[in-house]
């Protein structure tokens, strides 16, 4: 009995429809793209179709949509404060998109779109570009005051500004790597622990130890469920905090 | 997650590298897939953002706003109804108190009136009785005086008659009266 133990294989993109190559780039509609559109469809189903009756006393699906909306509304309001209402659609879209893609990844044989750094990095880039563009549009050069915290002695200012700029630039990186690494590591751990079960079963007498990695993979699955939800929330919260800089650069 | 494994097991052993179409690299860092992923992500997320910001969230916000307005309206109405009920109760209580006060007043005046009437009647009755008593007393006094004055005459007559029977000779009227007065003075 051959058991494939490669934990990386699951992250491979499988082209469903190939549009050929442009230079080195392979342009194809992959399972990753399919899951993205599936997520969009499901979110639209929940937030548009389930609320179309506009019931005063909501049903289950409408309740769920309202809970998500109010939850994100509160998170954005608490983190970004006054004037943050205009960013609720962005944070809501990001949260629901990341949440569903993370949860899709938990379905056996499904694909975790957020385990690809390019996806999470692009989402983080959307956040940072929103912060920068809105910041300059709303505050002009005053937005640069973000890098000069008030109450810093003059001789310390150059150093502080450098630190602030570096921390600002590292935000999209940390935002994207956090989500990507969590999903990647979780799925690799899950695959490895689950892989021990058939490997032990195939190794004759060692098969009696196979319930151990099985129990462990059950526990890791539960943990990964938590991580999937938590990382979506962390992404939404950090987005709100970064957007707060665009709204109130002077603090 | 476990993937259905297409390649046939090789004889090298249990663990083997899967044949990757990208030359066995690490898929998330396979830069040849980046443009396609960015393209699909942009389309999917763009569509999602459009649907959320233009349709879904205004709809949900509208539902929540409608509900809040309706609840606030209902609460207002309830508060107004309560205020009305309160004022109605106040009016009723005031009316009740007024009626009670009035009834008490009427009872008091009636009682006072009756007492006053009884008092006057009693007084006039007493006065009446007093006059009658006085009249009776005067009558008794005059009768006594009359009787007392008659007694002297009767006594004198009787003494004269007695003396005439005993002596055969009528005494002098003056002597008899003088004798009577003497004996009366003794008693």
Short mmCIF file of C-alpha atoms in Angstrom, two decimals:
data_model
loop_
_atom_site.label_atom_id
_atom_site.label_comp_id
_atom_site.label_asym_id
_atom_site.label_seq_id
_atom_site.Cartn_x
_atom_site.Cartn_y
_atom_site.Cartn_z
CA UNK A 1 0.00 0.00 0.00
CA UNK A 2 1.51 3.25 -1.10
CA UNK A 3 0.80 6.34 0.96
CA UNK A 4 1.52 9.75 -0.40
CA UNK A 5 3.01 11.81 2.37
CA UNK A 6 3.81 14.96 0.44
CA UNK A 7 2.17 17.77 2.47
CA UNK A 8 2.88 20.37 -0.23
CA UNK A 9 0.93 18.71 -2.98
CA UNK A 10 -2.38 20.07 -1.66
CA UNK A 11 -1.35 23.66 -2.46
CA UNK A 12 -0.87 23.00 -6.15
CA UNK A 13 -3.07 24.94 -8.53
CA UNK A 14 -4.97 22.76 -10.95
CA UNK A 15 -5.97 24.49 -14.19
CA UNK A 16 -9.57 23.76 -15.07
CA UNK A 17 -9.55 25.87 -18.23
CA UNK A 18 -6.23 26.93 -19.69
CA UNK A 19 -5.90 30.12 -21.74
CA UNK A 20 -2.31 29.45 -22.69
CA UNK A 21 0.86 31.29 -21.71
CA UNK A 22 1.78 34.95 -21.80
CA UNK A 23 5.53 34.88 -21.59
CA UNK A 24 6.36 32.82 -18.54
CA UNK A 25 2.86 33.27 -17.06
CA UNK A 26 0.37 30.48 -17.31
CA UNK A 27 -3.10 32.00 -17.64
CA UNK A 28 -5.68 29.47 -16.50
CA UNK A 29 -8.95 29.26 -14.62
CA UNK A 30 -7.83 27.13 -11.69
CA UNK A 31 -9.64 25.50 -8.78
CA UNK A 32 -8.43 28.48 -6.75
CA UNK A 33 -10.38 30.88 -8.97
CA UNK A 34 -13.38 28.57 -8.78
CA UNK A 35 -13.34 28.71 -4.96
CA UNK A 36 -13.01 32.52 -5.07
CA UNK A 37 -16.15 32.82 -7.19
CA UNK A 38 -17.88 30.19 -5.06
CA UNK A 39 -17.16 32.33 -2.01
CA UNK A 40 -18.47 35.44 -3.77
CA UNK A 41 -21.61 33.55 -4.78
CA UNK A 42 -22.20 32.22 -1.28
CA UNK A 43 -21.68 35.64 0.31
CA UNK A 44 -24.06 37.21 -2.20
CA UNK A 45 -26.58 34.46 -1.48
CA UNK A 46 -26.37 35.16 2.26
CA UNK A 47 -26.37 38.94 2.13
CA UNK A 48 -28.63 39.65 -0.86
CA UNK A 49 -30.92 36.70 -1.42
CA UNK A 50 -31.50 35.90 2.27
CA UNK A 51 -32.34 39.52 3.11
CA UNK A 52 -34.49 40.32 0.10
CA UNK A 53 -37.76 39.85 2.02
CA UNK A 54 -36.62 42.70 4.34
CA UNK A 55 -38.41 41.02 7.23
CA UNK A 56 -38.77 43.05 10.41
CA UNK A 57 -38.56 39.79 12.33
CA UNK A 58 -35.67 38.07 10.55
CA UNK A 59 -35.39 34.42 9.67
CA UNK A 60 -32.21 32.42 10.30
CA UNK A 61 -30.32 33.38 7.17
CA UNK A 62 -31.28 37.06 7.40
CA UNK A 63 -30.30 37.00 11.09
CA UNK A 64 -26.90 35.62 10.17
CA UNK A 65 -26.36 38.32 7.54
CA UNK A 66 -27.41 40.99 10.05
CA UNK A 67 -25.11 39.58 12.72
CA UNK A 68 -22.12 39.66 10.34
CA UNK A 69 -22.98 43.17 9.25
CA UNK A 70 -23.39 44.50 12.78
CA UNK A 71 -20.27 42.67 13.96
CA UNK A 72 -18.11 44.21 11.22
CA UNK A 73 -19.81 47.58 11.67
CA UNK A 74 -18.92 47.54 15.36
CA UNK A 75 -15.36 46.35 14.76
CA UNK A 76 -14.76 49.11 12.22
CA UNK A 77 -16.38 51.74 14.41
CA UNK A 78 -14.39 50.73 17.50
CA UNK A 79 -11.05 50.61 15.68
CA UNK A 80 -11.37 53.42 13.16
CA UNK A 81 -13.81 55.65 15.01
CA UNK A 82 -15.62 58.64 13.59
CA UNK A 83 -16.20 58.72 9.82
CA UNK A 84 -15.32 55.06 9.36
CA UNK A 85 -18.78 54.12 8.01
CA UNK A 86 -17.58 54.53 4.40
CA UNK A 87 -15.09 51.67 4.90
CA UNK A 88 -17.60 49.15 6.23
CA UNK A 89 -18.27 47.64 2.75
CA UNK A 90 -14.52 47.15 2.20
CA UNK A 91 -13.87 45.54 5.60
CA UNK A 92 -17.07 43.49 5.31
CA UNK A 93 -16.05 42.20 1.87
CA UNK A 94 -12.53 41.40 3.09
CA UNK A 95 -13.77 39.64 6.22
CA UNK A 96 -16.41 37.55 4.48
CA UNK A 97 -14.09 36.70 1.57
CA UNK A 98 -11.20 35.61 3.81
CA UNK A 99 -13.54 33.81 6.22
CA UNK A 100 -15.23 31.76 3.51
CA UNK A 101 -11.97 30.96 1.71
CA UNK A 102 -10.41 29.85 5.02
CA UNK A 103 -13.44 27.71 5.84
CA UNK A 104 -13.55 26.23 2.33
CA UNK A 105 -10.00 25.08 3.03
CA UNK A 106 -11.30 23.05 5.98
CA UNK A 107 -13.50 20.92 3.74
CA UNK A 108 -11.67 17.68 2.91
CA UNK A 109 -10.31 17.61 -0.65
CA UNK A 110 -11.06 21.32 -1.02
CA UNK A 111 -8.43 23.95 -1.69
CA UNK A 112 -7.35 26.75 0.65
CA UNK A 113 -7.11 29.83 -1.56
CA UNK A 114 -5.64 31.90 1.30
CA UNK A 115 -2.65 29.56 1.55
CA UNK A 116 -1.20 31.36 -1.49
CA UNK A 117 0.88 34.38 -0.58
CA UNK A 118 0.01 36.23 -3.76
CA UNK A 119 -3.70 36.21 -2.83
CA UNK A 120 -3.20 37.42 0.73
CA UNK A 121 -0.62 39.95 -0.40
CA UNK A 122 -2.98 41.41 -2.98
CA UNK A 123 -5.71 41.71 -0.34
CA UNK A 124 -3.27 43.44 2.01
CA UNK A 125 -2.23 45.70 -0.86
CA UNK A 126 -5.87 46.71 -1.36
CA UNK A 127 -5.97 47.74 2.32
CA UNK A 128 -2.70 49.70 2.26
CA UNK A 129 -3.49 51.41 -1.04
CA UNK A 130 -6.88 52.40 0.36
CA UNK A 131 -5.16 53.86 3.41
CA UNK A 132 -2.57 55.77 1.38
CA UNK A 133 -4.91 57.03 -1.35
CA UNK A 134 -7.72 58.00 1.02
CA UNK A 135 -5.22 59.51 3.45
CA UNK A 136 -3.72 61.83 0.82
CA UNK A 137 -7.15 62.63 -0.67
CA UNK A 138 -8.69 63.57 2.66
CA UNK A 139 -5.73 65.21 4.40
CA UNK A 140 -3.22 66.11 1.67
CA UNK A 141 0.32 66.40 2.98
CA UNK A 142 -1.05 66.46 6.52
CA UNK A 143 -1.35 62.69 6.10
CA UNK A 144 2.46 62.52 6.39
CA UNK A 145 2.07 63.66 10.00
CA UNK A 146 1.31 60.00 10.58
CA UNK A 147 5.06 59.38 10.54
CA UNK A 148 5.83 62.12 13.06
CA UNK A 149 4.24 61.24 16.39
CA UNK A 150 3.53 64.29 18.56
CA UNK A 151 5.58 64.94 21.70
CA UNK A 152 8.86 63.54 20.36
CA UNK A 153 11.99 65.64 21.09
CA UNK A 154 13.54 67.23 17.98
CA UNK A 155 16.81 65.30 17.96
CA UNK A 156 14.91 62.00 18.09
CA UNK A 157 12.60 62.88 15.21
CA UNK A 158 14.70 61.54 12.25
CA UNK A 159 15.07 58.17 13.97
CA UNK A 160 11.37 57.96 14.87
CA UNK A 161 10.33 58.91 11.33
CA UNK A 162 12.51 56.14 9.89
CA UNK A 163 11.05 53.62 12.33
CA UNK A 164 7.49 54.76 11.56
CA UNK A 165 8.06 54.51 7.81
CA UNK A 166 9.53 51.03 8.13
CA UNK A 167 6.64 49.91 10.32
CA UNK A 168 4.16 51.36 7.83
CA UNK A 169 5.79 49.56 4.90
CA UNK A 170 5.93 46.29 6.81
CA UNK A 171 2.19 46.41 7.44
CA UNK A 172 1.05 44.86 4.14
CA UNK A 173 3.79 42.26 4.50
CA UNK A 174 2.85 41.28 8.04
CA UNK A 175 -0.85 41.40 7.19
CA UNK A 176 -0.46 39.05 4.22
CA UNK A 177 2.22 36.77 5.68
CA UNK A 178 0.23 36.27 8.91
CA UNK A 179 -2.80 34.92 7.05
CA UNK A 180 -0.80 32.98 4.45
CA UNK A 181 1.54 31.37 6.99
CA UNK A 182 -1.28 30.43 9.35
CA UNK A 183 -3.23 28.71 6.61
CA UNK A 184 -0.18 27.08 5.07
CA UNK A 185 1.23 25.79 8.35
CA UNK A 186 -2.13 24.57 9.57
CA UNK A 187 -2.82 22.60 6.42
CA UNK A 188 0.69 21.14 6.36
CA UNK A 189 0.38 20.08 10.02
CA UNK A 190 -3.02 18.57 9.36
CA UNK A 191 -1.73 16.67 6.36
CA UNK A 192 1.33 15.37 8.21
CA UNK A 193 -0.61 14.19 11.28
CA UNK A 194 -3.31 12.62 9.12
CA UNK A 195 -0.61 11.01 6.98
CA UNK A 196 0.84 9.24 10.01
CA UNK A 197 -2.36 7.24 10.40
CA UNK A 198 -2.15 5.25 7.13
CA UNK A 199 1.66 5.17 7.40
CA UNK A 200 1.44 3.45 10.81
CA UNK A 201 -1.35 1.17 9.64
CA UNK A 202 0.82 0.12 6.73
CA UNK A 203 3.76 -0.62 9.04
CA UNK A 204 2.38 -3.84 10.47
CA UNK A 205 2.52 -4.05 14.27
CA UNK A 206 2.99 -0.29 14.61
CA UNK A 207 -0.62 -0.01 13.46
CA UNK A 208 -1.77 -0.18 17.07
CA UNK A 209 -0.30 3.33 17.53
CA UNK A 210 -2.37 4.75 14.68
CA UNK A 211 -5.22 6.11 16.91
CA UNK A 212 -2.70 8.57 18.41
CA UNK A 213 -2.09 10.63 15.25
CA UNK A 214 -5.77 10.22 14.41
CA UNK A 215 -6.78 11.86 17.69
CA UNK A 216 -4.15 14.51 17.14
CA UNK A 217 -5.43 15.30 13.65
CA UNK A 218 -8.96 15.64 15.06
CA UNK A 219 -7.60 18.11 17.61
CA UNK A 220 -5.62 19.98 14.94
CA UNK A 221 -8.76 20.15 12.77
CA UNK A 222 -10.61 21.83 15.63
CA UNK A 223 -7.70 24.22 16.12
CA UNK A 224 -7.60 24.97 12.39
CA UNK A 225 -11.33 25.75 12.43
CA UNK A 226 -10.59 28.32 15.13
CA UNK A 227 -7.61 29.67 13.21
CA UNK A 228 -9.69 29.98 10.03
CA UNK A 229 -12.25 32.19 11.80
CA UNK A 230 -9.73 34.01 13.95
CA UNK A 231 -7.44 34.95 11.06
CA UNK A 232 -10.38 36.40 9.13
CA UNK A 233 -11.26 38.47 12.21
CA UNK A 234 -7.62 39.52 12.71
CA UNK A 235 -7.45 40.59 9.08
CA UNK A 236 -10.62 42.66 9.45
CA UNK A 237 -9.52 44.23 12.75
CA UNK A 238 -6.04 45.16 11.50
CA UNK A 239 -7.62 46.59 8.35
CA UNK A 240 -9.83 48.75 10.56
CA UNK A 241 -6.86 49.90 12.63
CA UNK A 242 -4.86 50.82 9.51
CA UNK A 243 -7.88 52.63 8.09
CA UNK A 244 -8.06 54.63 11.30
CA UNK A 245 -4.67 56.14 10.28
CA UNK A 246 -6.18 57.27 6.99
CA UNK A 247 -9.10 58.86 8.83
CA UNK A 248 -7.20 60.43 11.73
CA UNK A 249 -3.51 60.73 10.76
CA UNK A 250 -2.78 63.27 13.52
CA UNK A 251 -4.08 60.86 16.23
CA UNK B 1 -5.97 17.86 2.86
CA UNK B 2 -5.57 14.56 1.18
CA UNK B 3 -5.73 14.77 -2.56
CA UNK B 4 -6.72 11.91 -4.78
CA UNK B 5 -3.38 10.71 -6.02
CA UNK B 6 -3.26 10.10 -9.71
CA UNK B 7 0.33 8.87 -10.15
CA UNK B 8 0.78 5.17 -9.73
CA UNK B 9 2.84 4.13 -6.71
CA UNK B 10 6.45 3.74 -7.54
CA UNK B 11 8.62 0.98 -6.28
CA UNK B 12 10.92 3.37 -4.40
CA UNK B 13 8.86 3.12 -1.21
CA UNK B 14 5.99 4.52 0.75
CA UNK B 15 6.96 8.16 0.53
CA UNK B 16 7.66 9.80 -2.76
CA UNK B 17 7.66 13.20 -4.37
CA UNK B 18 4.57 13.77 -6.52
CA UNK B 19 5.23 14.67 -10.09
CA UNK B 20 4.57 18.40 -10.18
CA UNK B 21 3.67 20.14 -13.36
CA UNK B 22 5.69 23.14 -12.20
CA UNK B 23 8.83 21.14 -11.75
CA UNK B 24 8.41 20.23 -8.09
CA UNK B 25 8.59 23.79 -6.73
CA UNK B 26 6.72 25.15 -3.75
CA UNK B 27 3.29 26.01 -5.24
CA UNK B 28 2.61 29.23 -3.26
CA UNK B 29 5.92 30.64 -4.52
CA UNK B 30 5.40 29.51 -8.12
CA UNK B 31 5.58 32.92 -9.77
CA UNK B 32 4.25 31.71 -13.11
CA UNK B 33 0.78 31.43 -11.57
CA UNK B 34 0.79 34.92 -10.01
CA UNK B 35 -0.69 36.91 -12.88
CA UNK B 36 -3.60 34.50 -13.30
CA UNK B 37 -4.29 34.45 -9.56
CA UNK B 38 -4.17 38.26 -9.38
CA UNK B 39 -6.54 38.43 -12.34
CA UNK B 40 -9.12 36.06 -10.85
CA UNK B 41 -8.75 37.62 -7.41
CA UNK B 42 -9.30 41.09 -8.84
CA UNK B 43 -12.39 39.92 -10.71
CA UNK B 44 -13.84 37.96 -7.77
CA UNK B 45 -13.07 40.57 -5.10
CA UNK B 46 -14.11 43.42 -7.37
CA UNK B 47 -17.43 41.69 -7.99
CA UNK B 48 -17.83 40.99 -4.26
CA UNK B 49 -17.05 44.61 -3.31
CA UNK B 50 -19.47 45.89 -5.93
CA UNK B 51 -22.27 43.56 -4.75
CA UNK B 52 -21.65 44.35 -1.08
CA UNK B 53 -21.32 48.14 -1.37
CA UNK B 54 -24.10 48.67 -3.92
CA UNK B 55 -26.71 46.04 -3.04
CA UNK B 56 -26.15 43.89 0.04
CA UNK B 57 -25.02 46.32 2.73
CA UNK B 58 -27.44 49.15 1.86
CA UNK B 59 -30.19 46.54 1.97
CA UNK B 60 -29.13 45.18 5.37
CA UNK B 61 -28.55 48.68 6.75
CA UNK B 62 -32.03 49.60 5.48
CA UNK B 63 -33.55 46.59 7.26
CA UNK B 64 -31.81 47.49 10.52
CA UNK B 65 -32.78 51.15 10.17
CA UNK B 66 -36.42 50.27 9.42
CA UNK B 67 -36.52 47.97 12.41
CA UNK B 68 -35.06 50.61 14.68
CA UNK B 69 -37.48 53.25 13.41
CA UNK B 70 -40.39 50.89 13.87
CA UNK B 71 -39.31 49.87 17.35
CA UNK B 72 -38.78 53.50 18.32
CA UNK B 73 -42.21 54.35 16.90
CA UNK B 74 -43.84 51.51 18.78
CA UNK B 75 -42.09 52.50 22.00
CA UNK B 76 -43.19 56.10 21.49
CA UNK B 77 -46.75 54.97 20.97
CA UNK B 78 -46.58 52.79 24.07
CA UNK B 79 -45.19 55.70 26.10
CA UNK B 80 -47.95 57.97 24.81
CA UNK B 81 -50.62 55.39 25.66
CA UNK B 82 -49.13 55.01 29.11
CA UNK B 83 -49.15 58.76 29.63
CA UNK B 84 -52.79 58.87 28.54
CA UNK B 85 -53.69 56.06 30.89
CA UNK B 86 -51.84 57.82 33.69
CA UNK B 87 -53.62 61.10 33.11
CA UNK B 88 -56.96 59.26 32.91
CA UNK B 89 -56.20 57.59 36.21
CA UNK B 90 -55.22 60.93 37.73
CA UNK B 91 -58.46 62.49 36.52
CA UNK B 92 -60.44 59.60 37.91
CA UNK B 93 -58.65 59.76 41.23
CA UNK B 94 -59.17 63.50 41.44
CA UNK B 95 -62.88 63.09 40.60
CA UNK B 96 -63.18 60.36 43.20
CA UNK B 97 -61.47 62.50 45.82
CA UNK B 98 -63.68 65.48 44.94
CA UNK B 99 -66.78 63.34 45.24
CA UNK B 100 -65.60 61.95 48.55
CA UNK B 101 -64.81 65.44 49.84
CA UNK B 102 -68.19 66.69 48.69
CA UNK B 103 -69.99 63.77 50.30
CA UNK B 104 -68.11 64.37 53.53
CA UNK B 105 -69.00 68.08 53.37
CA UNK B 106 -72.65 67.36 52.77
CA UNK B 107 -72.71 64.88 55.64
CA UNK B 108 -71.04 67.40 57.92
CA UNK B 109 -73.37 70.29 57.04
CA UNK B 110 -76.39 68.03 57.34
CA UNK B 111 -75.23 66.82 60.70
CA UNK B 112 -74.55 70.38 61.86
CA UNK B 113 -77.91 71.56 60.56
CA UNK B 114 -79.74 68.74 62.26
CA UNK B 115 -77.90 69.35 65.49
CA UNK B 116 -78.70 73.07 65.35
CA UNK B 117 -82.36 72.36 64.67
CA UNK B 118 -82.51 69.90 67.54
CA UNK B 119 -80.81 72.44 69.77
CA UNK B 120 -83.32 75.19 68.90
CA UNK B 121 -86.21 72.87 69.38
CA UNK B 122 -84.81 71.73 72.69
CA UNK B 123 -84.28 75.35 73.80
CA UNK B 124 -87.76 76.48 72.83
CA UNK B 125 -89.19 73.42 74.57
CA UNK B 126 -87.19 74.20 77.68
CA UNK B 127 -88.31 77.84 77.63
CA UNK B 128 -91.91 76.70 77.20
CA UNK B 129 -91.59 74.35 80.11
CA UNK B 130 -89.97 77.03 82.23
CA UNK B 131 -92.85 79.45 81.56
CA UNK B 132 -95.40 76.77 82.33
CA UNK B 133 -93.56 75.89 85.50
CA UNK B 134 -93.46 79.56 86.54
CA UNK B 135 -97.15 79.94 85.79
CA UNK B 136 -97.96 76.88 87.86
CA UNK B 137 -95.83 78.13 90.69
CA UNK B 138 -97.59 81.52 90.70
CA UNK B 139 -100.96 79.78 90.61
CA UNK B 140 -99.96 77.56 93.53
CA UNK B 141 -98.77 80.58 95.45
CA UNK B 142 -102.01 82.57 94.88
CA UNK B 143 -104.09 79.50 95.68
CA UNK B 144 -102.17 78.98 98.91
CA UNK B 145 -102.65 82.64 99.88
CA UNK B 146 -106.36 82.43 99.13
CA UNK B 147 -106.62 79.22 101.09
CA UNK B 148 -104.70 80.69 104.01
CA UNK B 149 -106.96 83.76 104.15
CA UNK B 150 -110.08 81.52 104.08
CA UNK B 151 -108.73 79.42 106.98
CA UNK B 152 -109.02 82.38 109.42
CA UNK B 153 -112.61 83.00 108.50
CA UNK B 154 -113.53 79.34 108.68
CA UNK B 155 -111.77 79.01 112.04
CA UNK B 156 -113.54 82.10 113.38
CA UNK B 157 -116.90 80.77 112.11
CA UNK B 158 -116.24 77.42 113.65
CA UNK B 159 -115.16 78.96 116.99
CA UNK B 160 -118.23 81.21 117.01
CA UNK B 161 -120.50 78.23 116.32
CA UNK B 162 -118.81 76.14 119.03
CA UNK B 163 -119.02 78.91 121.59
CA UNK B 164 -122.70 79.61 120.67
CA UNK B 165 -123.57 75.90 121.16
CA UNK B 166 -121.73 75.74 124.47
CA UNK B 167 -122.87 79.01 125.94
CA UNK B 168 -126.00 79.75 123.97
CA UNK B 169 -124.62 83.13 123.23
CA UNK B 170 -122.76 84.25 120.18
CA UNK B 171 -119.41 85.78 120.98
CA UNK B 172 -118.23 88.97 119.48
CA UNK B 173 -116.59 88.53 116.12
CA UNK B 174 -113.65 90.67 117.05
CA UNK B 175 -112.91 88.68 120.18
CA UNK B 176 -112.91 85.40 118.26
CA UNK B 177 -110.55 86.71 115.59
CA UNK B 178 -108.25 88.10 118.25
CA UNK B 179 -108.20 84.75 119.98
CA UNK B 180 -107.43 83.01 116.67
CA UNK B 181 -104.56 85.35 115.94
CA UNK B 182 -103.19 84.73 119.44
CA UNK B 183 -103.21 80.97 119.08
CA UNK B 184 -101.69 81.21 115.58
CA UNK B 185 -98.92 83.35 116.91
CA UNK B 186 -98.20 80.68 119.55
CA UNK B 187 -97.74 77.94 116.91
#
